[in-house]
Amino acid sequence: IVGVPVLATRTSASKLSIQNGINGWECENNKEDLYNTMAHLLMNRGLIVECQINLKHFQYDNTDTLRRINEILLNTNLDI
């Protein structure tokens, strides 16, 4: 949304929003992989620049995510 590539540990949420090398990068949730991915990006800054360029034209589509949230809320009995 703000044009900044992200590096995130691999989770179900990151899989929904990050396309590796397009709008950011995912790595495993451990120090070694986080370190190695960061080192790789810092040693290959062109990858970061490419990702920044991609993000200038990247369109986020939250339609499916919002539909699923709505379904969960409609199917949840909330006694508030």
Coordinates of N, CA, C and O in Angstrom, one line a residue:
I1 N 0.8 -1.2 0.0 CA 0.0 0.0 0.0 C 0.9 1.2 0.0 O 0.6 2.2 -0.7
V2 N 2.0 1.3 0.8 CA 2.8 2.4 0.8 C 4.1 2.3 -0.1 O 4.9 3.2 -0.1
G3 N 4.2 1.2 -0.8 CA 5.3 1.1 -1.8 C 6.6 0.6 -1.2 O 7.6 0.8 -1.8
V4 N 6.5 0.0 0.0 CA 7.7 -0.5 0.7 C 7.7 -2.0 0.7 O 6.8 -2.7 1.2
P5 N 8.7 -2.7 0.1 CA 8.8 -4.1 0.1 C 9.0 -4.6 1.5 O 9.6 -3.9 2.3
V6 N 8.4 -5.7 1.8 CA 8.5 -6.3 3.2 C 9.3 -7.6 3.2 O 9.3 -8.3 2.2
L7 N 9.9 -7.9 4.3 CA 10.4 -9.3 4.6 C 9.7 -9.8 5.8 O 9.7 -9.2 6.8
A8 N 9.0 -10.9 5.6 CA 8.2 -11.4 6.7 C 8.5 -12.9 6.8 O 8.9 -13.6 5.9
T9 N 8.3 -13.4 8.0 CA 8.4 -14.8 8.2 C 7.2 -15.5 7.6 O 6.1 -14.9 7.6
R10 N 7.3 -16.7 7.1 CA 6.3 -17.4 6.4 C 5.1 -17.8 7.4 O 5.4 -18.6 8.3
T11 N 4.0 -17.3 7.2 CA 2.8 -17.6 7.9 C 1.6 -17.7 6.9 O 1.7 -17.3 5.8
S12 N 0.5 -18.1 7.4 CA -0.7 -18.2 6.5 C -1.1 -16.8 6.1 O -1.5 -16.6 4.9
A13 N -0.9 -15.8 6.9 CA -1.2 -14.4 6.5 C -0.2 -13.9 5.5 O -0.6 -13.2 4.5
S14 N 1.1 -14.2 5.6 CA 2.1 -13.7 4.6 C 1.8 -14.4 3.3 O 2.0 -13.8 2.3
K15 N 1.4 -15.6 3.3 CA 1.1 -16.3 2.0 C 0.0 -15.7 1.3 O 0.0 -15.7 0.1
L16 N -0.9 -15.0 2.0 CA -2.0 -14.4 1.3 C -1.6 -13.0 0.7 O -2.2 -12.6 -0.2
S17 N -0.6 -12.4 1.3 CA -0.4 -11.0 0.9 C 1.0 -10.8 0.2 O 1.2 -9.8 -0.5
I18 N 1.9 -11.7 0.4 CA 3.3 -11.5 -0.2 C 3.5 -12.4 -1.4 O 3.3 -13.6 -1.3
Q19 N 3.9 -11.8 -2.5 CA 4.3 -12.6 -3.6 C 5.8 -12.4 -3.7 O 6.3 -11.3 -4.0
N20 N 6.6 -13.5 -3.4 CA 8.0 -13.4 -3.3 C 8.6 -12.7 -4.5 O 8.4 -13.1 -5.7
G21 N 9.4 -11.7 -4.3 CA 10.1 -11.0 -5.3 C 9.3 -9.9 -6.0 O 9.8 -9.2 -6.8
I22 N 8.0 -9.9 -5.8 CA 7.1 -9.0 -6.4 C 6.8 -7.8 -5.5 O 7.0 -6.7 -5.9
N23 N 6.3 -8.1 -4.3 CA 6.0 -7.1 -3.4 C 6.6 -7.3 -2.0 O 6.3 -6.6 -1.0
G24 N 7.5 -8.2 -1.9 CA 8.2 -8.5 -0.7 C 8.8 -9.9 -0.8 O 8.9 -10.5 -1.8
W25 N 9.3 -10.4 0.4 CA 9.9 -11.7 0.5 C 9.4 -12.4 1.8 O 9.1 -11.8 2.8
E26 N 9.4 -13.7 1.7 CA 9.1 -14.5 2.9 C 10.3 -15.4 3.2 O 11.1 -15.7 2.3
C27 N 10.5 -15.7 4.5 CA 11.5 -16.6 4.9 C 11.0 -17.4 6.1 O 9.9 -17.1 6.6
E28 N 11.7 -18.5 6.4 CA 11.3 -19.3 7.5 C 11.4 -18.6 8.8 O 12.2 -17.6 8.9
N29 N 10.7 -19.0 9.8 CA 10.7 -18.4 11.1 C 11.8 -18.9 12.0 O 11.6 -19.5 13.0
N30 N 13.0 -18.6 11.5 CA 14.2 -18.9 12.4 C 15.3 -17.9 12.1 O 15.3 -17.3 11.0
K31 N 16.2 -17.8 13.0 CA 17.3 -16.7 12.9 C 18.1 -16.9 11.6 O 18.5 -16.0 11.0
E32 N 18.4 -18.2 11.3 CA 19.3 -18.5 10.2 C 18.7 -18.0 8.9 O 19.4 -17.4 8.1
D33 N 17.5 -18.4 8.7 CA 16.8 -18.1 7.4 C 16.6 -16.6 7.3 O 16.7 -16.0 6.2
L34 N 16.2 -16.0 8.4 CA 16.0 -14.5 8.4 C 17.3 -13.8 8.1 O 17.3 -12.9 7.2
Y35 N 18.4 -14.2 8.7 CA 19.7 -13.6 8.5 C 20.1 -13.8 7.0 O 20.5 -12.9 6.4
N36 N 20.0 -15.1 6.5 CA 20.4 -15.4 5.2 C 19.6 -14.6 4.1 O 20.2 -14.1 3.1
T37 N 18.3 -14.5 4.4 CA 17.5 -13.7 3.4 C 17.8 -12.2 3.4 O 18.0 -11.6 2.4
M38 N 18.0 -11.7 4.6 CA 18.4 -10.3 4.7 C 19.8 -10.0 4.1 O 19.9 -9.1 3.3
A39 N 20.7 -10.9 4.3 CA 22.0 -10.8 3.7 C 22.0 -10.9 2.2 O 22.6 -10.1 1.5
H40 N 21.2 -11.8 1.7 CA 21.0 -11.9 0.3 C 20.4 -10.7 -0.3 O 20.9 -10.2 -1.4
L41 N 19.4 -10.1 0.3 CA 18.8 -8.8 -0.2 C 19.8 -7.7 -0.1 O 19.9 -6.8 -1.1
L42 N 20.6 -7.6 0.9 CA 21.5 -6.5 1.1 C 22.7 -6.6 0.1 O 23.2 -5.6 -0.4
M43 N 23.0 -7.8 -0.2 CA 24.1 -8.1 -1.2 C 23.6 -7.9 -2.7 O 24.4 -7.9 -3.6
N44 N 22.3 -7.9 -2.8 CA 21.7 -7.8 -4.2 C 20.6 -6.8 -4.1 O 19.4 -7.0 -4.3
R45 N 21.1 -5.6 -3.9 CA 20.1 -4.4 -3.7 C 19.2 -4.2 -4.9 O 18.2 -3.6 -4.8
G46 N 19.7 -4.7 -6.1 CA 18.8 -4.6 -7.3 C 17.5 -5.3 -7.1 O 16.5 -4.9 -7.7
L47 N 17.5 -6.3 -6.3 CA 16.2 -7.1 -6.0 C 15.3 -6.2 -5.3 O 14.0 -6.2 -5.6
I48 N 15.8 -5.4 -4.4 CA 15.0 -4.4 -3.6 C 14.4 -3.4 -4.5 O 13.2 -3.0 -4.5
V49 N 15.3 -2.8 -5.4 CA 14.8 -1.8 -6.4 C 13.8 -2.3 -7.3 O 12.7 -1.7 -7.5
E50 N 13.9 -3.5 -7.8 CA 12.9 -4.2 -8.7 C 11.6 -4.3 -7.9 O 10.5 -4.0 -8.5
C51 N 11.6 -4.7 -6.7 CA 10.4 -4.8 -5.9 C 9.8 -3.5 -5.7 O 8.5 -3.4 -5.8
Q52 N 10.5 -2.5 -5.4 CA 10.0 -1.1 -5.3 C 9.3 -0.7 -6.5 O 8.2 -0.1 -6.5
I53 N 9.9 -0.9 -7.7 CA 9.3 -0.6 -9.0 C 8.0 -1.4 -9.1 O 6.9 -0.8 -9.5
N54 N 8.0 -2.6 -8.8 CA 6.8 -3.5 -8.9 C 5.6 -2.9 -8.1 O 4.5 -2.9 -8.5
L55 N 6.0 -2.4 -6.9 CA 5.0 -1.9 -5.9 C 4.4 -0.6 -6.4 O 3.2 -0.3 -6.0
K56 N 5.0 0.1 -7.3 CA 4.4 1.4 -7.8 C 3.2 1.0 -8.6 O 2.3 1.9 -8.7
H57 N 3.1 -0.2 -9.2 CA 2.0 -0.6 -10.0 C 1.1 -1.7 -9.4 O 0.2 -2.2 -10.0
F58 N 1.5 -2.1 -8.2 CA 0.8 -3.2 -7.5 C -0.5 -2.8 -7.0 O -0.6 -1.8 -6.3
Q59 N -1.5 -3.6 -7.3 CA -2.9 -3.3 -6.8 C -3.3 -4.4 -5.8 O -3.3 -5.6 -6.2
Y60 N -3.6 -4.0 -4.6 CA -4.0 -5.0 -3.6 C -5.5 -5.2 -3.8 O -6.3 -4.3 -3.9
D61 N -5.9 -6.5 -3.8 CA -7.3 -6.8 -3.9 C -7.7 -7.6 -2.6 O -7.3 -8.7 -2.5
N62 N -8.4 -6.9 -1.8 CA -8.8 -7.5 -0.5 C -10.3 -8.1 -0.6 O -10.8 -8.5 0.4
T63 N -10.8 -8.1 -1.8 CA -12.2 -8.6 -1.9 C -12.4 -10.0 -1.3 O -13.3 -10.2 -0.6
D64 N -11.5 -10.9 -1.7 CA -11.7 -12.3 -1.2 C -11.5 -12.4 0.3 O -12.3 -13.1 1.0
T65 N -10.5 -11.7 0.8 CA -10.3 -11.7 2.3 C -11.5 -11.1 3.0 O -11.9 -11.7 4.0
L66 N -12.0 -10.0 2.5 CA -13.2 -9.4 3.2 C -14.4 -10.3 3.1 O -15.2 -10.4 4.1
R67 N -14.6 -11.0 2.0 CA -15.7 -11.9 1.8 C -15.6 -13.0 2.9 O -16.5 -13.4 3.5
R68 N -14.4 -13.6 3.1 CA -14.2 -14.7 4.0 C -14.4 -14.2 5.4 O -15.0 -14.9 6.3
I69 N -13.9 -13.0 5.8 CA -14.2 -12.4 7.1 C -15.6 -12.3 7.3 O -16.2 -12.6 8.4
N70 N -16.3 -11.8 6.4 CA -17.8 -11.6 6.5 C -18.5 -12.9 6.7 O -19.4 -13.0 7.5
E71 N -18.1 -14.0 6.0 CA -18.7 -15.3 6.2 C -18.4 -15.8 7.6 O -19.3 -16.4 8.2
I72 N -17.2 -15.6 8.1 CA -16.9 -16.0 9.5 C -17.8 -15.3 10.5 O -18.4 -15.9 11.4
L73 N -17.9 -14.0 10.3 CA -18.7 -13.2 11.2 C -20.2 -13.6 11.1 O -20.9 -13.7 12.2
L74 N -20.7 -13.9 10.0 CA -22.1 -14.3 9.8 C -22.4 -15.6 10.4 O -23.5 -15.9 10.8
N75 N -21.3 -16.5 10.4 CA -21.5 -17.9 10.9 C -21.1 -18.1 12.3 O -21.0 -19.2 12.8
T76 N -20.7 -16.9 13.0 CA -20.3 -17.0 14.4 C -21.4 -16.5 15.3 O -21.9 -15.4 15.0
N77 N -21.7 -17.2 16.3 CA -22.7 -16.8 17.3 C -22.0 -15.9 18.3 O -21.3 -16.4 19.2
L78 N -22.1 -14.6 18.2 CA -21.5 -13.7 19.1 C -22.6 -13.2 20.1 O -23.4 -12.4 19.7
D79 N -22.5 -13.6 21.3 CA -23.4 -13.2 22.3 C -22.8 -12.0 23.1 O -22.2 -12.2 24.2
I80 N -22.9 -10.8 22.6 CA -22.2 -9.7 23.2 C -23.2 -8.9 23.9 O -24.3 -8.6 23.5

